[in-house]
XYZ file of C-alpha atoms in Angstrom:
693
model
C 0.000 0.000 0.000
C 1.552 3.313 -1.035
C 1.666 6.521 0.978
C -1.331 8.000 -0.860
C -3.650 5.010 -0.475
C -3.005 4.577 3.283
C -4.741 7.816 4.384
C -7.599 7.214 1.924
C -8.189 3.723 3.287
C -8.087 5.074 6.818
C -10.571 7.859 6.021
C -13.003 5.405 4.421
C -12.760 3.113 7.422
C -13.376 6.005 9.832
C -16.434 7.064 7.798
C -17.911 3.547 7.813
C -17.270 3.058 11.528
C -18.654 6.419 12.594
C -21.718 5.988 10.383
C -22.333 2.557 11.879
C -22.011 3.758 15.453
C -24.265 6.761 14.846
C -26.953 4.513 13.416
C -26.428 2.089 16.296
C -26.959 4.854 18.830
C -30.539 5.145 17.578
C -30.998 1.485 18.444
C -30.498 -0.160 21.826
C -29.900 -3.392 23.609
C -31.705 -6.671 24.133
C -31.143 -9.110 26.933
C -27.583 -10.324 26.308
C -26.948 -14.043 26.064
C -23.357 -13.853 27.325
C -22.418 -16.322 30.033
C -19.801 -15.972 32.739
C -18.470 -19.360 33.749
C -15.063 -18.606 35.321
C -14.828 -22.309 36.112
C -15.603 -23.966 32.807
C -18.869 -25.247 34.288
C -22.143 -25.331 32.386
C -23.742 -23.745 35.457
C -23.148 -20.180 34.321
C -24.135 -16.895 35.876
C -25.675 -14.582 33.302
C -24.059 -11.177 33.025
C -26.784 -8.636 32.414
C -24.870 -5.419 31.898
C -21.137 -5.794 31.624
C -19.777 -6.009 28.046
C -18.235 -9.443 28.546
C -16.310 -11.298 25.857
C -15.964 -15.073 25.597
C -13.436 -16.544 23.162
C -13.970 -20.212 22.338
C -14.158 -22.700 19.473
C -12.930 -21.637 16.038
C -12.717 -17.986 17.082
C -10.246 -18.820 19.850
C -8.216 -21.125 17.587
C -7.952 -18.435 14.906
C -6.818 -15.772 17.388
C -4.651 -17.995 19.568
C -1.185 -16.601 20.279
C 1.722 -17.894 22.309
C 0.781 -15.481 25.124
C -2.475 -14.338 26.702
C -1.863 -10.733 25.669
C -1.261 -11.677 22.031
C -4.468 -13.737 22.009
C -6.650 -10.862 23.274
C -4.764 -7.904 21.750
C -7.381 -7.062 19.124
C -10.547 -7.531 21.180
C -12.843 -4.567 21.751
C -11.437 -2.411 24.559
C -8.436 -4.716 24.990
C -4.853 -4.037 23.933
C -1.666 -5.733 25.090
C 1.835 -5.223 26.373
C 4.653 -6.366 24.090
C 7.802 -7.441 25.925
C 9.083 -9.463 22.974
C 7.490 -12.802 22.099
C 7.735 -14.373 25.544
C 5.722 -11.994 27.711
C 2.508 -10.163 26.872
C -0.393 -9.338 29.172
C -3.831 -7.866 28.341
C -4.471 -4.151 28.911
C -8.191 -3.464 29.436
C -9.520 0.058 28.976
C -6.141 1.595 29.721
C -5.481 -0.514 32.838
C -2.968 -3.314 33.319
C -0.882 -5.099 35.933
C -2.591 -5.624 39.292
C -5.761 -3.929 37.988
C -6.358 -6.804 35.530
C -6.494 -10.057 37.474
C -5.612 -13.281 35.617
C -7.333 -16.528 36.635
C -6.943 -20.140 35.597
C -10.161 -22.141 35.996
C -11.567 -19.535 38.387
C -8.543 -19.230 40.710
C -5.517 -16.932 40.591
C -2.828 -18.047 38.170
C -0.307 -17.656 41.029
C 2.524 -15.996 39.080
C 4.166 -12.549 39.369
C 3.073 -11.178 35.975
C 1.064 -8.410 37.688
C 4.283 -6.941 39.123
C 6.127 -6.165 35.895
C 5.548 -6.516 32.158
C 8.666 -8.615 31.609
C 7.161 -11.377 33.770
C 5.176 -13.820 31.626
C 1.724 -15.069 32.629
C 2.023 -18.563 34.119
C -0.125 -20.537 31.683
C 0.176 -22.177 28.278
C -2.369 -20.872 25.771
C -2.232 -23.960 23.550
C -4.241 -25.868 26.180
C -6.934 -23.183 26.551
C -10.521 -24.115 25.649
C -12.064 -20.778 26.554
C -10.972 -17.269 27.540
C -13.410 -14.985 29.388
C -13.270 -11.255 30.109
C -15.348 -10.156 33.108
C -16.233 -6.713 34.427
C -18.548 -5.183 37.001
C -20.530 -7.348 39.433
C -19.356 -10.589 37.781
C -15.723 -9.687 38.494
C -16.520 -9.139 42.190
C -17.119 -12.875 42.506
C -13.405 -13.498 42.061
C -11.465 -10.507 43.348
C -11.410 -6.893 44.398
C -9.211 -4.315 42.756
C -9.812 -5.565 39.218
C -10.838 -2.085 38.099
C -9.830 -2.892 34.518
C -11.483 -6.280 34.479
C -10.679 -9.904 34.993
C -9.486 -12.558 32.529
C -10.157 -16.248 33.155
C -8.443 -18.965 31.116
C -10.361 -22.269 31.139
C -8.540 -25.473 30.160
C -11.121 -28.068 31.344
C -8.332 -30.125 32.880
C -10.785 -31.325 35.550
C -13.643 -32.888 33.595
C -17.198 -32.263 34.830
C -18.946 -34.799 32.580
C -18.106 -38.384 31.666
C -17.045 -38.755 28.025
C -18.863 -41.668 26.377
C -15.708 -42.510 24.412
C -12.087 -41.439 24.171
C -11.870 -37.912 22.777
C -9.034 -35.524 22.156
C -7.188 -33.147 19.879
C -3.825 -32.736 18.211
C -2.355 -29.536 16.798
C 0.958 -28.760 15.138
C 2.189 -25.630 13.359
C 5.196 -23.862 11.864
C 5.763 -20.087 11.639
C 8.238 -18.417 9.297
C 9.041 -15.152 11.118
C 10.793 -16.923 13.990
C 11.223 -20.516 12.814
C 8.502 -21.308 15.350
C 7.566 -24.948 15.924
C 4.564 -25.786 18.074
C 2.665 -28.921 18.969
C -0.066 -29.871 21.427
C -1.932 -33.062 22.335
C -4.808 -33.713 24.707
C -6.857 -36.837 25.450
C -9.991 -37.378 27.554
C -11.283 -40.771 28.638
C -13.386 -42.508 31.281
C -13.062 -45.619 33.443
C -16.427 -46.225 35.017
C -17.314 -43.064 36.963
C -13.764 -41.712 36.784
C -12.800 -39.255 34.024
C -9.163 -38.676 33.047
C -7.585 -35.816 31.104
C -3.986 -35.540 29.857
C -2.523 -32.628 27.891
C 0.921 -31.507 26.826
C 2.245 -28.728 24.620
C 5.549 -27.397 23.350
C 6.331 -24.143 21.557
C 9.867 -23.245 20.468
C 10.679 -20.075 18.536
C 13.975 -18.394 17.616
C 14.618 -14.636 17.497
C 12.013 -13.081 15.211
C 12.542 -10.909 12.137
C 11.602 -7.242 12.241
C 10.892 -4.689 9.492
C 13.512 -1.955 9.290
C 15.653 -1.311 12.348
C 15.171 -2.091 16.015
C 15.560 1.555 17.016
C 12.451 3.686 16.711
C 13.564 6.441 14.331
C 16.207 4.392 12.511
C 19.803 3.257 13.116
C 21.175 6.746 13.762
C 18.604 7.682 16.404
C 19.938 7.570 19.950
C 17.469 7.434 22.826
C 18.323 8.228 26.421
C 16.155 6.238 28.806
C 18.766 6.565 31.521
C 19.874 10.229 31.667
C 23.396 10.699 30.346
C 23.407 7.233 28.815
C 22.353 7.524 25.135
C 21.665 4.111 23.666
C 21.446 2.958 20.071
C 20.405 -0.453 18.792
C 21.073 -0.470 15.019
C 19.905 -4.073 14.605
C 18.000 -5.123 11.506
C 16.860 -8.518 10.379
C 16.417 -10.648 13.488
C 15.862 -8.978 16.856
C 18.300 -10.270 19.502
C 16.811 -11.804 22.643
C 13.328 -12.168 21.168
C 13.228 -15.988 21.352
C 10.676 -18.005 23.337
C 10.679 -21.677 24.375
C 7.919 -23.149 26.521
C 6.443 -26.522 27.388
C 3.958 -27.927 29.866
C 2.311 -31.152 31.013
C -1.064 -31.416 32.745
C -3.073 -34.319 34.178
C -6.568 -34.253 35.670
C -8.692 -36.955 37.334
C -12.288 -36.520 38.485
C -15.053 -38.659 39.966
C -18.415 -37.813 38.435
C -21.683 -38.775 40.114
C -25.334 -38.028 39.513
C -25.315 -34.796 41.533
C -21.870 -33.416 40.869
C -18.177 -34.128 40.621
C -14.882 -34.004 42.525
C -11.580 -33.646 40.701
C -7.878 -32.901 41.054
C -5.229 -31.832 38.560
C -1.506 -31.172 38.419
C 0.515 -29.079 35.959
C 4.177 -28.402 35.272
C 5.083 -25.334 33.186
C 8.517 -24.293 31.865
C 9.181 -21.097 29.928
C 12.512 -19.670 28.777
C 12.335 -16.406 26.822
C 14.457 -13.429 25.838
C 14.211 -9.802 26.954
C 14.861 -7.552 23.903
C 16.098 -4.451 25.728
C 19.357 -2.639 24.825
C 21.001 -4.386 27.771
C 19.648 -7.774 26.661
C 18.954 -10.784 28.835
C 16.526 -13.619 29.380
C 14.160 -15.156 31.936
C 13.867 -18.828 32.872
C 10.436 -19.490 34.400
C 8.886 -22.597 35.954
C 5.738 -23.374 37.922
C 4.083 -26.375 39.563
C 0.323 -26.082 40.125
C -2.186 -28.328 41.921
C -5.962 -27.855 41.737
C -8.988 -29.316 43.524
C -12.587 -28.738 42.403
C -15.912 -29.981 43.757
C -19.504 -29.251 42.828
C -22.806 -30.525 44.193
C -25.977 -29.670 42.284
C -29.165 -29.033 44.298
C -27.350 -29.571 47.619
C -30.449 -28.714 49.660
C -33.801 -26.950 49.380
C -33.687 -23.484 47.858
C -30.139 -23.776 46.480
C -29.078 -24.852 43.006
C -25.332 -25.384 43.444
C -22.481 -25.633 45.936
C -18.938 -25.271 44.602
C -15.565 -25.557 46.297
C -12.181 -25.051 44.644
C -8.599 -24.744 45.834
C -5.186 -24.347 44.239
C -1.523 -24.392 45.218
C 1.171 -22.995 42.933
C 4.927 -22.878 43.377
C 6.374 -20.330 40.978
C 9.935 -19.133 40.380
C 11.934 -17.422 37.681
C 15.544 -16.360 37.262
C 16.539 -13.248 35.327
C 19.814 -13.440 33.414
C 21.905 -10.613 31.992
C 23.233 -10.499 28.413
C 26.232 -12.664 29.375
C 23.936 -15.402 30.688
C 24.816 -14.740 34.324
C 21.975 -14.973 36.832
C 21.059 -11.485 38.099
C 17.976 -12.048 40.261
C 15.694 -14.794 41.538
C 11.927 -14.366 42.022
C 9.775 -16.824 43.970
C 6.069 -16.902 44.772
C 4.210 -19.648 46.636
C 0.444 -19.133 46.491
C -2.469 -20.986 48.106
C -6.113 -20.163 47.471
C -9.496 -21.669 48.368
C -13.073 -20.544 47.785
C -16.639 -21.762 48.057
C -19.785 -20.387 46.516
C -23.446 -21.193 47.061
C -26.048 -20.300 44.421
C -29.678 -19.892 45.493
C -32.770 -20.383 43.394
C -35.256 -17.670 42.437
C -36.568 -15.645 45.388
C -38.990 -12.768 44.674
C -37.515 -12.352 41.207
C -33.887 -12.497 42.390
C -31.274 -15.199 41.998
C -27.709 -14.955 43.169
C -24.500 -16.365 44.578
C -22.634 -15.755 47.809
C -19.474 -17.231 49.269
C -16.033 -16.767 50.771
C -12.463 -16.830 49.520
C -9.097 -17.030 51.295
C -5.616 -16.783 49.832
C -2.033 -16.642 51.063
C 1.062 -15.842 49.025
C 4.768 -15.646 49.883
C 6.825 -13.448 47.553
C 10.587 -13.061 47.550
C 12.903 -11.405 44.995
C 16.658 -11.480 45.602
C 19.721 -10.292 43.730
C 22.069 -13.153 42.811
C 25.828 -12.888 43.255
C 28.218 -10.991 45.473
C 26.613 -8.455 47.739
C 23.202 -10.093 47.342
C 20.249 -8.192 48.774
C 16.473 -8.373 48.722
C 14.922 -6.578 45.739
C 11.552 -7.333 47.328
C 11.891 -8.626 50.901
C 10.203 -11.925 51.783
C 6.574 -10.861 52.192
C 3.464 -12.827 53.118
C 0.186 -11.535 51.704
C -3.000 -12.868 53.290
C -6.434 -12.098 51.870
C -9.846 -13.030 53.323
C -12.995 -12.134 51.409
C -16.785 -12.437 51.432
C -18.813 -11.832 48.269
C -22.462 -11.686 47.180
C -24.092 -10.905 43.835
C -27.782 -10.810 42.912
C -29.650 -10.479 39.625
C -33.339 -9.829 39.034
C -35.808 -9.367 36.192
C -39.206 -7.663 36.118
C -40.864 -7.547 32.695
C -38.688 -5.229 30.579
C -36.412 -4.225 33.472
C -33.402 -6.061 34.832
C -30.954 -5.247 37.572
C -27.888 -6.587 39.342
C -26.089 -5.925 42.593
C -22.633 -7.015 43.702
C -20.773 -6.683 46.998
C -17.330 -7.847 48.099
C -15.431 -7.287 51.343
C -11.704 -8.039 51.506
C -9.128 -7.809 54.265
C -5.574 -7.827 52.875
C -2.554 -8.030 55.174
C 1.035 -7.482 53.978
C 3.674 -8.891 56.316
C 7.310 -8.382 55.236
C 10.157 -10.133 57.002
C 11.120 -7.357 59.383
C 14.603 -8.831 59.782
C 15.422 -8.404 56.091
C 18.349 -6.116 55.364
C 17.963 -3.760 52.420
C 21.044 -2.415 50.666
C 20.565 1.268 51.527
C 24.210 2.033 50.724
C 23.285 2.451 47.063
C 22.964 6.097 46.046
C 21.845 7.759 42.806
C 24.050 10.128 40.834
C 21.849 13.079 41.856
C 19.716 13.735 44.901
C 19.034 11.269 47.706
C 17.450 7.833 47.620
C 14.098 7.498 49.421
C 14.308 5.235 52.457
C 12.183 2.110 52.927
C 10.745 1.134 56.303
C 9.533 -2.442 56.620
C 6.328 -2.607 58.610
C 3.162 -4.697 58.511
C 0.218 -3.170 56.667
C -3.474 -4.129 56.701
C -6.210 -2.905 54.354
C -9.986 -3.233 54.581
C -11.487 -3.125 51.101
C -15.152 -2.686 50.173
C -16.120 -3.062 46.514
C -19.645 -2.967 45.112
C -21.536 -2.715 41.842
C -25.086 -1.844 40.776
C -26.646 -1.752 37.333
C -29.913 -1.590 35.469
C -31.145 -2.559 32.015
C -34.265 -1.429 30.141
C -35.408 -3.725 27.323
C -37.698 -1.186 25.675
C -38.383 -3.414 22.659
C -37.537 -6.920 21.503
C -33.826 -7.181 20.830
C -33.108 -3.594 21.900
C -32.225 -1.969 25.194
C -30.022 0.407 27.132
C -28.187 0.058 30.430
C -26.146 1.799 33.064
C -23.698 0.353 35.592
C -21.748 1.842 38.489
C -18.863 -0.041 40.109
C -16.625 0.903 43.017
C -13.488 -1.214 43.278
C -10.804 -1.000 45.970
C -7.284 -2.418 45.713
C -4.553 -2.881 48.285
C -1.005 -1.972 47.194
C 1.091 -5.013 46.370
C 4.200 -6.110 48.239
C 6.361 -4.853 45.374
C 4.673 -1.416 45.406
C 5.195 -1.147 49.166
C 8.605 -2.652 49.843
C 10.729 -3.043 46.691
C 14.246 -1.586 46.780
C 16.628 -2.800 44.125
C 17.692 -3.164 40.520
C 15.337 -4.950 38.134
C 17.526 -6.318 35.348
C 14.840 -6.964 32.724
C 13.288 -3.474 32.920
C 16.592 -1.597 33.399
C 15.110 0.212 36.420
C 15.939 0.604 40.091
C 12.527 0.138 41.742
C 11.722 1.793 45.064
C 8.481 1.065 46.900
C 6.495 3.355 49.139
C 5.526 1.809 52.511
C 3.058 4.670 53.109
C 0.792 3.886 50.148
C -2.946 3.889 50.817
C -5.573 1.687 49.204
C -6.547 2.594 45.638
C -10.234 3.225 44.861
C -11.860 3.412 41.432
C -15.363 4.707 40.649
C -16.495 3.492 37.223
C -19.676 4.741 35.557
C -20.696 3.189 32.240
C -23.570 3.666 29.790
C -24.134 1.098 27.058
C -26.506 0.461 24.194
C -26.883 -2.735 22.161
C -28.871 -4.532 19.508
C -28.492 -8.292 19.875
C -30.972 -9.809 17.436
C -31.178 -10.066 13.663
C -28.454 -10.226 11.034
C -27.226 -6.747 11.950
C -26.115 -6.379 15.582
C -24.319 -3.607 17.407
C -23.112 -2.360 20.763
C -21.517 0.811 22.059
C -20.283 1.916 25.491
C -19.039 5.127 27.036
C -17.411 5.153 30.463
C -15.480 7.209 32.983
C -13.266 5.679 35.665
C -12.244 8.020 38.491
C -9.395 6.928 40.792
C -8.515 8.026 44.290
C -4.876 7.240 45.165
C -3.966 5.777 41.764
C -0.653 3.911 42.226
C 1.996 4.325 39.510
C 5.747 4.182 38.982
C 7.304 7.625 38.666
C 10.604 8.006 36.793
C 12.553 10.490 38.921
C 15.227 11.279 36.311
C 17.913 9.893 38.623
C 20.145 6.914 37.865
C 22.143 4.541 40.053
C 25.817 4.184 39.012
C 26.200 1.143 41.286
C 23.342 -0.563 39.404
C 24.372 -0.161 35.739
C 22.984 3.398 35.680
C 19.426 2.079 35.840
C 16.671 4.697 36.097
C 15.171 5.212 39.555
C 11.414 4.490 39.620
C 9.463 5.325 42.786
C 5.927 4.194 43.642
C 3.613 7.195 44.039
C -0.111 7.965 44.265
C -2.363 10.630 42.763
C -5.966 11.247 41.734
C -6.569 10.198 38.117
C -9.354 9.650 35.592
C -9.676 7.375 32.550
C -12.406 8.127 30.009
C -13.236 6.016 26.991
C -15.618 4.913 24.272
C -15.901 1.694 22.289
C -18.319 0.180 19.823
C -18.816 -2.398 17.108
C -21.278 -3.197 14.330
C -21.597 -6.746 12.973
C -23.406 -8.434 10.105
C -24.106 -12.189 10.172
C -21.036 -12.574 12.373
C -19.719 -16.097 13.087
C -22.464 -17.657 10.959
C -22.365 -19.531 7.638
C -21.926 -17.390 4.559
C -20.290 -13.994 4.598
C -19.996 -11.893 7.752
C -18.468 -8.566 8.635
C -17.522 -6.486 11.646
C -16.330 -2.909 12.137
C -15.176 -1.651 15.506
C -13.288 1.067 17.318
C -12.113 1.938 20.816
C -10.372 4.832 22.510
C -9.428 5.609 26.099
C -7.168 8.143 27.730
C -6.000 8.492 31.310
C -4.954 11.753 32.948
C -3.842 12.900 36.371
C -6.408 15.223 37.884
C -3.603 17.656 38.703
C -2.489 17.656 35.050
C -0.516 15.397 32.754
C -1.148 11.962 31.248
C -1.029 8.545 32.826
C 1.808 6.326 31.589
C 1.395 3.363 29.228
C -1.952 4.379 27.747
C -3.180 2.566 24.596
C -3.670 4.461 21.352
C -7.131 4.834 19.750
C -7.905 2.131 17.178
C -10.264 1.445 14.282
C -10.733 -1.930 12.663
C -12.690 -4.096 10.258
C -13.068 -7.848 9.802
C -14.481 -9.977 7.005
C -15.120 -13.717 7.126
C -16.701 -16.359 4.915
C -17.640 -19.831 6.079
C -19.121 -22.573 3.880
C -18.627 -26.287 3.111
C -15.677 -26.730 5.457
C -13.875 -23.606 4.226
C -13.254 -20.639 6.513
C -11.538 -17.497 5.268
C -11.030 -14.273 7.213
C -9.178 -10.979 7.122
C -8.659 -8.313 9.788
C -7.427 -4.743 9.386
C -6.614 -2.471 12.338
C -5.398 1.104 12.231
C -3.816 2.291 15.477
C -3.365 6.035 15.807
C -0.180 7.693 16.965
C -0.097 8.007 20.747
C 1.396 11.358 21.710
C -0.490 11.794 24.982
C 2.312 10.406 27.095
C 3.401 10.823 30.693
C 5.958 13.574 31.253
C 8.821 11.065 31.609
C 7.911 8.962 28.557
C 9.708 9.417 25.223
C 7.432 9.605 22.242
C 5.368 9.533 20.354
C 4.383 5.892 19.945
C 3.954 5.699 16.152
C 0.754 4.789 14.329
C 0.580 1.519 12.431
C -1.554 -0.540 10.036
C -2.032 -4.196 10.953
C -3.417 -6.576 8.324
C -3.928 -10.268 9.125
C -5.607 -12.984 7.057
C -6.309 -16.685 7.315
C -7.792 -19.647 5.488
C -8.634 -23.149 6.682
C -10.363 -26.275 5.433
C -11.937 -28.983 7.587
C -12.696 -32.528 6.413
C -13.898 -35.501 8.465
C -11.921 -38.658 7.753
C -13.339 -41.648 9.608
C -13.786 -40.407 13.191
C -11.343 -37.501 13.027
C -12.093 -33.929 11.943
C -8.909 -32.713 10.266
C -8.285 -29.011 9.681
C -5.431 -27.632 7.634
C -4.906 -23.910 8.118
C -2.728 -21.012 7.044
C -2.491 -17.666 8.854
C -0.772 -14.551 7.516
C 0.236 -11.961 10.101
C 1.324 -8.348 9.634
C 0.981 -8.655 5.859
C 2.040 -5.020 5.347
C 5.279 -5.701 7.273
C 4.711 -2.615 9.430
C 6.740 -1.559 12.438
C 4.402 -2.072 15.381
C 5.269 -0.577 18.756
C 2.656 -0.661 21.497
C 2.192 2.507 23.543
C 1.316 0.202 26.464
C 4.889 -1.139 26.585
C 7.609 0.555 28.708
C 10.217 2.626 26.890
C 12.925 0.043 27.584
C 11.276 -2.172 24.954
C 9.074 0.131 22.850
C 11.977 2.301 21.643
C 14.253 -0.632 20.850
C 12.107 -3.650 19.962
C 9.185 -3.610 17.511
C 6.754 -6.510 17.185
C 7.425 -9.275 14.596
C 7.311 -8.481 10.894
C 5.423 -10.294 8.121
C 4.837 -13.948 8.923
C 3.234 -17.088 7.535
C 1.958 -19.850 9.821
C 0.825 -23.241 8.514
C -0.647 -25.947 10.661
C -2.714 -29.104 11.012
C -5.387 -29.759 13.647
C -7.264 -32.940 14.389
C -10.143 -33.580 16.807
C -11.730 -36.910 17.638
């Protein structure tokens, strides 16, 4: 596409999208049919108001990436971080990290990906059967502080129904941009009343190819992330330290009776991936996870379901410098248990209440001579009660959600921090280790008016409170993979968000649409502030201090679909935009750029073809310490597949083309240490073969 046709294509797309959303605004919303499972169970709680997304089936397979962020990056209101190929986390409506909780089968994934973007999410996407995005009252079932939303990855490792025969799937693929080789196998079977599941996956990829040069601005551009330390990365071709190698093995066994099931599972995950910063390096990650799930249907009069689940995860990763020498070791041992009881209809209301407890032990230590605690050994205990209700009266619906949490942070008070380190200017803030306790109250209320069949409008208000993490409170040390010296703030207060959202939808007929506008006001928003200082004793890393301030994020999103995900031809146009600002002035860091997009698909006689185009605007509304702008880009993807049943196996051969325009893509949601020096992969072809039986 030449330089003249790009703006014309963009203008036409803007015109179509705006026209569609204006016409949609004259419509409204019917009763949505979305389901929130968060456990993979068929016993789902309907979400009345929140714009929830569920990825499953062919749609999930077509969008599946090696990371959770890459899988969800192009969903409405969702962008992603881009720390190379090995680590990418979803960013929902301008919020990421601890404000977007990641679950696996309804319980915390148990990793440390919420602390820093270079830390990969502790799951393997090749085993995922379903990915859910939850907001509002539904999210309060599983955690407080998820002001951006909550993402649950369901792998059905613990079966809830007896298969009548052996079933399973096999998938293998090859990708050109990084010589990527992937394979996955899973098998389900039954022995009497006992169901067994086994799955394994492997994904190995070399350094990926990039268009142009690694440096934003070309080979002669020198950026200074650390003051006085200009850096230039004139690489072209393959991007160093962008490799990713992961594998996992999971086994689940469950006893299934007439009124429910009880099951256990175990998983081992290994992940070794590069960190494509100017300094270079890699991370070697591993995790063992054990799960227990139980459900009884109709346990006693007036109640439809009792569920209990628990998980233990033992996570660790080692960060290596460019020479392959271990620089730091991170460990997290997490235990979590919850029960929930769902009651039947009472005076037009049905709902769920329960309790949840969790305990985590985090420790991050420098490796080598003069070792010290980057984050001191800290125990985090959380005890919660939750309750949600939903009701319907003719054309009106409503929901209520309430969650109380007590979170206690208990650092090892005998831990010695290396306070001898000093920056090259100014003084280093001091850290005092003391126990902290936070009482959190989160709640949500919403209403929906179905003013005609298939049309309606709704409003929802959610208050969400979050306790500062151990890293935000107590960290004091160099973080190799982000090239920062992180300093916590032991005086941080709890963070509170007030989110007000209006939405309008049409959910029946060939033509469907939805649009939302929202404002999210924060008290005591926690963020990392780049002070402009560096630490000579720590490779001149930039000093980043945890601070708080009042902030607001405002946004709009919408989509218009025609015959979407049905046989024949279907189309979708969409757009989203959000921007966060400090109430005192200035922009929040790591904010996504506005986007417009269009999709076309055709499905008939075993053939499925699709194409997606996304235009991301330049992001120049950056925090005062960020270097910019983050450039605009055009992303064009396409795919084709054919499915044929041979005996008892459905075989699918597929081909996916990614970044067909070979554009330099740099996410505004990624820290400068990567955005300025490491674009996303260039043009790529993936071919693969899937079989299900």
